[in-house]
GROMACS .gro file of C-alpha atoms in nm:
model
  356
    1MET     CA    1   5.088   8.535  10.047
    2THR     CA    2   5.129   8.813   9.797
    3SER     CA    3   5.066   8.565   9.601
    4LYS     CA    4   4.708   8.564   9.658
    5MET     CA    5   4.661   8.895   9.690
    6GLU     CA    6   4.357   9.076   9.517
    7LYS     CA    7   4.478   9.370   9.376
    8ASP     CA    8   4.233   9.675   9.413
    9GLN     CA    9   4.547   9.919   9.342
   10PRO     CA   10   4.839  10.017   9.199
   11GLY     CA   11   5.133   9.862   9.354
   12ALA     CA   12   4.908   9.743   9.605
   13GLY     CA   13   4.659   9.447   9.712
   14ARG     CA   14   4.429   9.299   9.969
   15LEU     CA   15   4.500   8.990  10.148
   16ALA     CA   16   4.247   8.728   9.891
   17HIS     CA   17   4.046   8.596  10.346
   18ALA     CA   18   4.123   8.956  10.509
   19PRO     CA   19   3.850   9.143  10.618
   20ALA     CA   20   3.738   9.413  10.297
   21ASP     CA   21   3.904   9.711  10.497
   22HIS     CA   22   4.224   9.518  10.522
   23PRO     CA   23   4.483   9.887  10.478
   24ALA     CA   24   4.652   9.753  10.124
   25VAL     CA   25   4.989   9.563  10.139
   26ALA     CA   26   5.183   9.600   9.872
   27PRO     CA   27   5.370   9.323   9.725
   28ALA     CA   28   5.663   9.228   9.889
   29ARG     CA   29   6.065   9.372   9.753
   30VAL     CA   30   6.341   9.427   9.790
   31GLY     CA   31   6.520   9.797   9.811
   32VAL     CA   32   6.804   9.956   9.685
   33VAL     CA   33   6.898  10.387   9.877
   34LEU     CA   34   7.128  10.555   9.702
   35ALA     CA   35   7.278  10.755  10.060
   36ASN     CA   36   7.505  11.088   9.946
   37LEU     CA   37   7.596  11.327  10.210
   38GLY     CA   38   7.266  11.613  10.243
   39THR     CA   39   7.271  11.985   9.969
   40PRO     CA   40   7.048  12.262  10.127
   41ASP     CA   41   6.732  12.387   9.899
   42ASP     CA   42   6.883  12.728   9.804
   43THR     CA   43   7.116  12.908   9.839
   44ASP     CA   44   7.000  13.202  10.082
   45TYR     CA   45   7.051  13.325  10.405
   46TRP     CA   46   6.819  13.047  10.611
   47SER     CA   47   6.820  12.854  10.346
   48MET     CA   48   7.199  12.825  10.414
   49ARG     CA   49   7.142  12.826  10.811
   50ARG     CA   50   6.874  12.548  10.783
   51TYR     CA   51   7.098  12.293  10.594
   52LEU     CA   52   7.476  12.467  10.843
   53GLY     CA   53   7.262  12.390  11.172
   54GLU     CA   54   7.178  11.997  11.069
   55PHE     CA   55   7.477  11.922  10.916
   56LEU     CA   56   7.717  12.126  11.205
   57SER     CA   57   7.436  11.969  11.492
   58ASP     CA   58   7.563  11.607  11.412
   59ARG     CA   59   7.751  11.474  11.698
   60ARG     CA   60   7.986  11.251  11.448
   61VAL     CA   61   8.095  11.601  11.220
   62VAL     CA   62   8.130  11.761  11.537
   63ASP     CA   63   8.205  11.565  11.840
   64TYR     CA   64   8.320  11.868  12.109
   65ALA     CA   65   8.047  11.875  12.408
   66ALA     CA   66   7.666  11.986  12.300
   67TRP     CA   67   7.673  12.344  12.641
   68LYS     CA   68   8.002  12.441  12.450
   69TRP     CA   69   7.939  12.392  12.122
   70GLN     CA   70   7.593  12.472  12.009
   71PRO     CA   71   7.632  12.865  12.169
   72LEU     CA   72   7.926  12.962  11.971
   73LEU     CA   73   7.753  12.748  11.669
   74GLN     CA   74   7.375  12.870  11.745
   75LEU     CA   75   7.508  13.218  11.778
   76VAL     CA   76   7.854  13.326  11.595
   77ILE     CA   77   7.921  13.008  11.303
   78LEU     CA   78   7.553  13.022  11.180
   79SER     CA   79   7.539  13.420  11.170
   80LYS     CA   80   7.803  13.495  10.980
   81ARG     CA   81   7.886  13.113  10.764
   82PRO     CA   82   7.545  13.118  10.619
   83PHE     CA   83   7.696  13.378  10.376
   84SER     CA   84   7.947  13.228  10.267
   85SER     CA   85   7.834  12.927  10.206
   86GLY     CA   86   7.546  13.072  10.023
   87LYS     CA   87   7.783  13.225   9.834
   88ALA     CA   88   8.001  12.872   9.728
   89TYR     CA   89   7.693  12.714   9.636
   90LYS     CA   90   7.607  13.024   9.414
   91SER     CA   91   7.921  13.024   9.231
   92ILE     CA   92   7.814  12.683   9.167
   93TRP     CA   93   7.388  12.602   9.148
   94ASN     CA   94   7.248  12.366   8.903
   95THR     CA   95   7.074  12.757   8.767
   96GLU     CA   96   6.860  12.453   8.482
   97ARG     CA   97   6.725  12.278   8.772
   98ASP     CA   98   6.691  12.525   9.109
   99GLU     CA   99   6.920  12.300   9.277
  100SER     CA  100   7.276  12.223   9.384
  101PRO     CA  101   7.514  11.993   9.114
  102LEU     CA  102   7.515  11.701   9.407
  103LEU     CA  103   7.133  11.661   9.364
  104THR     CA  104   7.201  11.678   9.035
  105ILE     CA  105   7.389  11.438   8.951
  106THR     CA  106   7.275  11.129   9.344
  107ARG     CA  107   6.923  11.177   9.111
  108ALA     CA  108   7.141  11.079   8.759
  109GLN     CA  109   7.288  10.790   8.912
  110THR     CA  110   7.050  10.617   9.082
  111GLU     CA  111   6.803  10.658   8.793
  112ARG     CA  112   7.136  10.438   8.551
  113VAL     CA  113   7.152  10.238   8.863
  114ARG     CA  114   6.760  10.181   8.877
  115GLU     CA  115   6.805  10.082   8.460
  116GLN     CA  116   7.077   9.835   8.558
  117LEU     CA  117   6.891   9.639   8.813
  118THR     CA  118   6.546   9.650   8.684
  119ALA     CA  119   6.649   9.510   8.350
  120ARG     CA  120   6.848   9.274   8.600
  121HIS     CA  121   6.593   9.189   8.779
  122GLY     CA  122   6.284   9.314   8.707
  123ASP     CA  123   5.964   9.463   8.914
  124ALA     CA  124   6.178   9.255   9.272
  125VAL     CA  125   6.366   9.538   9.372
  126ALA     CA  126   6.310   9.944   9.393
  127VAL     CA  127   6.561  10.156   9.375
  128ASP     CA  128   6.552  10.528   9.558
  129PHE     CA  129   6.798  10.779   9.670
  130CYS     CA  130   6.756  11.017  10.014
  131MET     CA  131   6.997  11.232  10.239
  132ARG     CA  132   7.179  11.241  10.493
  133TYR     CA  133   7.100  11.653  10.536
  134GLY     CA  134   6.785  11.833  10.412
  135ASN     CA  135   6.572  11.667  10.069
  136PRO     CA  136   6.502  11.407  10.011
  137SER     CA  137   6.571  11.346  10.363
  138THR     CA  138   6.637  10.977  10.457
  139PRO     CA  139   6.364  10.850  10.700
  140SER     CA  140   6.076  10.991  10.481
  141VAL     CA  141   6.317  10.732  10.130
  142LEU     CA  142   6.302  10.494  10.342
  143GLU     CA  143   5.947  10.556  10.521
  144ARG     CA  144   5.794  10.557  10.118
  145MET     CA  145   6.051  10.228  10.017
  146ARG     CA  146   5.820  10.044  10.305
  147GLU     CA  147   5.531  10.147  10.139
  148GLN     CA  148   5.593  10.005   9.823
  149GLY     CA  149   5.604   9.630   9.965
  150CYS     CA  150   5.952   9.708  10.106
  151GLU     CA  151   6.029   9.453  10.360
  152ARG     CA  152   6.437   9.395  10.267
  153ILE     CA  153   6.602   9.721  10.178
  154VAL     CA  154   7.063   9.795  10.125
  155PHE     CA  155   7.088  10.116  10.261
  156PHE     CA  156   7.460  10.243  10.047
  157PRO     CA  157   7.620  10.524  10.166
  158LEU     CA  158   7.817  10.625   9.871
  159TYR     CA  159   8.113  10.674  10.016
  160PRO     CA  160   8.456  10.464   9.846
  161GLN     CA  161   8.636  10.553  10.223
  162TYR     CA  162   8.458  10.424  10.551
  163GLY     CA  163   8.500  10.760  10.761
  164SER     CA  164   8.218  10.785  11.081
  165PRO     CA  165   8.131  11.164  10.949
  166THR     CA  166   7.999  11.011  10.639
  167THR     CA  167   7.952  10.630  10.650
  168ALA     CA  168   7.864  10.603  10.987
  169THR     CA  169   7.644  10.926  11.050
  170ALA     CA  170   7.411  10.861  10.735
  171ASN     CA  171   7.419  10.468  10.911
  172ASP     CA  172   7.279  10.631  11.196
  173GLN     CA  173   7.049  10.799  11.019
  174ALA     CA  174   6.950  10.486  10.906
  175PHE     CA  175   6.835  10.349  11.184
  176ARG     CA  176   6.705  10.592  11.346
  177SER     CA  177   6.433  10.601  11.049
  178LEU     CA  178   6.324  10.281  11.141
  179MET     CA  179   6.256  10.319  11.520
  180ARG     CA  180   5.976  10.546  11.427
  181MET     CA  181   5.750  10.242  11.158
  182LYS     CA  182   5.550  10.005  11.292
  183TRP     CA  183   5.699   9.681  11.008
  184GLN     CA  184   6.068   9.814  11.056
  185PRO     CA  185   6.268   9.630  10.690
  186ALA     CA  186   6.540   9.456  10.719
  187ILE     CA  187   6.787   9.613  10.595
  188ARG     CA  188   7.168   9.567  10.548
  189THR     CA  189   7.421   9.833  10.503
  190VAL     CA  190   7.697   9.856  10.249
  191PRO     CA  191   8.034   9.892  10.358
  192ALA     CA  192   8.264  10.057  10.186
  193TYR     CA  193   8.458   9.990   9.886
  194PHE     CA  194   8.715  10.190   9.857
  195GLU     CA  195   8.988   9.876   9.663
  196HIS     CA  196   8.687   9.781   9.413
  197PRO     CA  197   8.891   9.610   9.070
  198ALA     CA  198   8.574   9.825   8.924
  199TYR     CA  199   8.575  10.133   9.178
  200VAL     CA  200   8.948  10.136   9.170
  201GLN     CA  201   8.886  10.052   8.775
  202ALA     CA  202   8.688  10.367   8.718
  203LEU     CA  203   8.925  10.602   8.876
  204ALA     CA  204   9.225  10.551   8.672
  205ASN     CA  205   9.017  10.596   8.353
  206SER     CA  206   8.880  10.878   8.467
  207VAL     CA  207   9.283  11.022   8.460
  208ARG     CA  208   9.334  10.899   8.125
  209ASP     CA  209   9.093  10.955   7.993
  210VAL     CA  210   9.123  11.364   8.088
  211TYR     CA  211   9.531  11.271   8.051
  212ALA     CA  212   9.415  11.261   7.635
  213GLU     CA  213   9.264  11.548   7.620
  214LEU     CA  214   9.624  11.803   7.715
  215GLU     CA  215   9.908  11.814   7.489
  216GLN     CA  216  10.113  11.790   7.761
  217PRO     CA  217  10.060  11.548   8.094
  218PRO     CA  218  10.068  11.701   8.404
  219THR     CA  219  10.420  11.643   8.639
  220ARG     CA  220  10.207  11.552   8.921
  221LEU     CA  221   9.839  11.353   9.008
  222VAL     CA  222   9.706  11.524   9.358
  223ALA     CA  223   9.451  11.218   9.492
  224SER     CA  224   9.299  11.542   9.746
  225TYR     CA  225   9.038  11.406   9.995
  226HIS     CA  226   8.801  11.577  10.283
  227GLY     CA  227   9.033  11.564  10.521
  228VAL     CA  228   8.897  11.475  10.931
  229PRO     CA  229   9.128  11.537  11.230
  230GLU     CA  230   9.408  11.363  11.312
  231ARG     CA  231   9.232  11.259  11.617
  232TYR     CA  232   8.994  11.050  11.435
  233LEU     CA  233   9.252  10.823  11.307
  234LEU     CA  234   9.406  10.773  11.648
  235GLU     CA  235   9.139  10.672  11.756
  236GLY     CA  236   9.027  10.400  11.535
  237ASP     CA  237   8.856  10.595  11.195
  238PRO     CA  238   9.043  10.361  10.969
  239TYR     CA  239   8.931  10.651  10.674
  240HIS     CA  240   9.291  10.867  10.668
  241CYS     CA  241   9.428  10.372  10.611
  242GLN     CA  242   9.161  10.409  10.326
  243CYS     CA  243   9.303  10.672  10.111
  244GLN     CA  244   9.614  10.548  10.145
  245LYS     CA  245   9.523  10.274   9.936
  246THR     CA  246   9.311  10.397   9.710
  247THR     CA  247   9.615  10.704   9.585
  248ARG     CA  248   9.841  10.305   9.604
  249LEU     CA  249   9.578  10.146   9.443
  250LEU     CA  250   9.485  10.420   9.137
  251ARG     CA  251   9.845  10.499   9.117
  252ASP     CA  252   9.933  10.108   9.015
  253ALA     CA  253   9.603  10.023   8.827
  254LEU     CA  254   9.747  10.407   8.610
  255GLY     CA  255  10.137  10.203   8.638
  256PHE     CA  256  10.251  10.556   8.735
  257PRO     CA  257  10.619  10.574   8.902
  258ALA     CA  258  10.480  10.595   9.290
  259GLU     CA  259  10.668  11.008   9.352
  260THR     CA  260  10.453  11.164   9.102
  261VAL     CA  261  10.063  11.052   9.269
  262GLU     CA  262  10.032  11.257   9.604
  263THR     CA  263   9.748  11.225   9.902
  264THR     CA  264   9.654  11.509  10.050
  265PHE     CA  265   9.290  11.588  10.248
  266GLN     CA  266   9.126  11.950  10.209
  267SER     CA  267   8.760  12.101  10.386
  268GLN     CA  268   9.003  12.154  10.729
  269PHE     CA  269   8.781  12.342  10.954
  270GLY     CA  270   8.819  12.392  11.358
  271PRO     CA  271   9.099  12.483  11.554
  272GLU     CA  272   9.257  12.104  11.644
  273LYS     CA  273   9.473  11.949  11.400
  274TRP     CA  274   9.423  11.739  11.099
  275VAL     CA  275   9.463  11.487  10.926
  276GLY     CA  276   9.734  11.614  10.604
  277PRO     CA  277   9.893  11.770  10.370
  278PRO     CA  278   9.665  11.997  10.333
  279THR     CA  279   9.576  11.997   9.950
  280VAL     CA  280   9.535  12.359   9.853
  281ASP     CA  281   9.920  12.445  10.081
  282ARG     CA  282  10.070  12.158   9.869
  283VAL     CA  283   9.979  12.266   9.496
  284ALA     CA  284  10.188  12.589   9.574
  285GLU     CA  285  10.426  12.399   9.678
  286LEU     CA  286  10.445  12.114   9.436
  287ALA     CA  287  10.435  12.492   9.185
  288ARG     CA  288  10.687  12.719   9.346
  289ALA     CA  289  10.930  12.347   9.321
  290GLY     CA  290  10.890  12.323   8.971
  291HIS     CA  291  10.550  12.125   8.900
  292LYS     CA  292  10.395  12.324   8.615
  293ARG     CA  293  10.124  12.153   8.528
  294ILE     CA  294   9.919  11.934   8.782
  295ALA     CA  295   9.663  11.693   8.837
  296VAL     CA  296   9.363  11.638   9.084
  297ILE     CA  297   9.108  11.381   9.140
  298SER     CA  298   8.873  11.357   9.390
  299PRO     CA  299   8.860  10.922   9.465
  300ALA     CA  300   8.627  11.079   9.853
  301PHE     CA  301   8.373  11.187   9.654
  302SER     CA  302   8.170  11.002   9.481
  303SER     CA  303   7.960  11.296   9.303
  304ASP     CA  304   8.083  11.659   9.237
  305CYS     CA  305   7.952  11.873   9.473
  306VAL     CA  306   8.089  12.210   9.649
  307GLU     CA  307   8.388  12.069   9.806
  308THR     CA  308   8.525  11.990   9.413
  309LEU     CA  309   8.362  12.209   9.214
  310GLU     CA  310   8.396  12.597   9.397
  311GLU     CA  311   8.725  12.456   9.639
  312ILE     CA  312   8.910  12.227   9.431
  313GLN     CA  313   8.818  12.408   9.094
  314GLN     CA  314   8.829  12.800   9.272
  315GLU     CA  315   9.040  12.772   9.590
  316ILE     CA  316   9.257  12.454   9.561
  317ARG     CA  317   9.373  12.579   9.218
  318ASP     CA  318   9.357  13.012   9.228
  319SER     CA  319   9.649  12.821   9.539
  320PHE     CA  320   9.841  12.711   9.225
  321LEU     CA  321   9.893  12.927   9.041
  322ALA     CA  322   9.936  13.280   9.262
  323ALA     CA  323  10.241  13.057   9.313
  324GLY     CA  324  10.421  12.965   8.985
  325GLY     CA  325  10.235  12.703   8.827
  326GLU     CA  326  10.063  12.725   8.492
  327GLN     CA  327   9.829  12.438   8.436
  328PHE     CA  328   9.584  12.298   8.657
  329THR     CA  329   9.389  12.034   8.532
  330TYR     CA  330   9.059  11.857   8.793
  331VAL     CA  331   9.012  11.546   8.691
  332PRO     CA  332   8.601  11.463   8.777
  333CYS     CA  333   8.377  11.304   9.021
  334LEU     CA  334   8.345  10.966   8.876
  335ASN     CA  335   7.976  11.073   8.928
  336ASP     CA  336   7.716  10.836   8.601
  337ARG     CA  337   8.045  10.759   8.385
  338ASP     CA  338   7.891  10.417   8.270
  339ASP     CA  339   8.201  10.249   8.418
  340HIS     CA  340   8.088  10.386   8.746
  341ILE     CA  341   7.784  10.302   8.727
  342GLU     CA  342   7.846   9.975   8.677
  343ALA     CA  343   8.133   9.952   9.021
  344LEU     CA  344   7.738  10.013   9.261
  345VAL     CA  345   7.574   9.731   9.058
  346GLN     CA  346   7.851   9.503   9.155
  347VAL     CA  347   7.891   9.613   9.535
  348LEU     CA  348   7.456   9.593   9.504
  349GLU     CA  349   7.474   9.247   9.370
  350THR     CA  350   7.728   9.153   9.632
  351GLU     CA  351   7.454   9.256   9.873
  352LEU     CA  352   7.147   9.157   9.722
  353ALA     CA  353   7.331   8.839   9.689
  354GLY     CA  354   7.063   8.604   9.870
  355TRP     CA  355   6.694   8.882   9.847
  356LEU     CA  356   6.665   8.795   9.534
   0.00000   0.00000   0.00000
């Protein structure tokens, strides 16, 4: 069909036998959307309140009954937390671009993935990114890609380990977006890639690169993942198990003894029991046990963000040093490293099979 179009504007055309007033139709393409968690537009109170309100109202994130949770959220939490969260974001804000590091890094990842896929497939593929919370929003990006002729879309949540508060809610938002479209594109969601060899190798390479710059290597490597309530594990969410396997595969790729690599969890929120041990407590225990040099890596985060740049490098670091630790080393997220981009492209090529 598209080969018979008469071009009347860039990227779009009129069907050869269509009436003159027929809407322009873009040539058919395959879209790739990288999806990340999200970011506030600014660090001020109202920007933070808007972002936190959307995030904490997501039933995938907090699944308490709305009649119980919303009054507490709207009247108590959102009257105070925007100030503390805004302060945390301000401490790591990219002032040059006036945006959060997560937005800066996700954009860079997208540009590099686009370069790789364009080199392989030319204009047959369009690549963009969206956020589950904040901007650019999932609905706006999917609508834009549809307007660009993307009749098929590979939707890629950038979470190596599947979690219902991360992967599932990103997919939920994508499907909700389709519900509002007159012409829905076909869509594929990318599964968890926590054990993909290229991803594991990139993690191992990042550790080796950081260790190579140290005079003395750490005696412990702590793999810190974002936590979830223990109830999620008992209800069938595979996140905890996939985190444990990622740590084991990373340890094996590095050739480290089993006792030198640990799995911990951070960012506990709310009163119920969460999976553990908590990173902030465990690093203090390691210091008191005589481990003066440790390193922390965050395999669940594809991009550095407030949980890594502020929570790990400030709160968790301070906990270790206050307990007697001496050398705290943070291994950055994979971000837009060459080997990480190659891993993402390998995952995408599998999901694009049959569409290109």
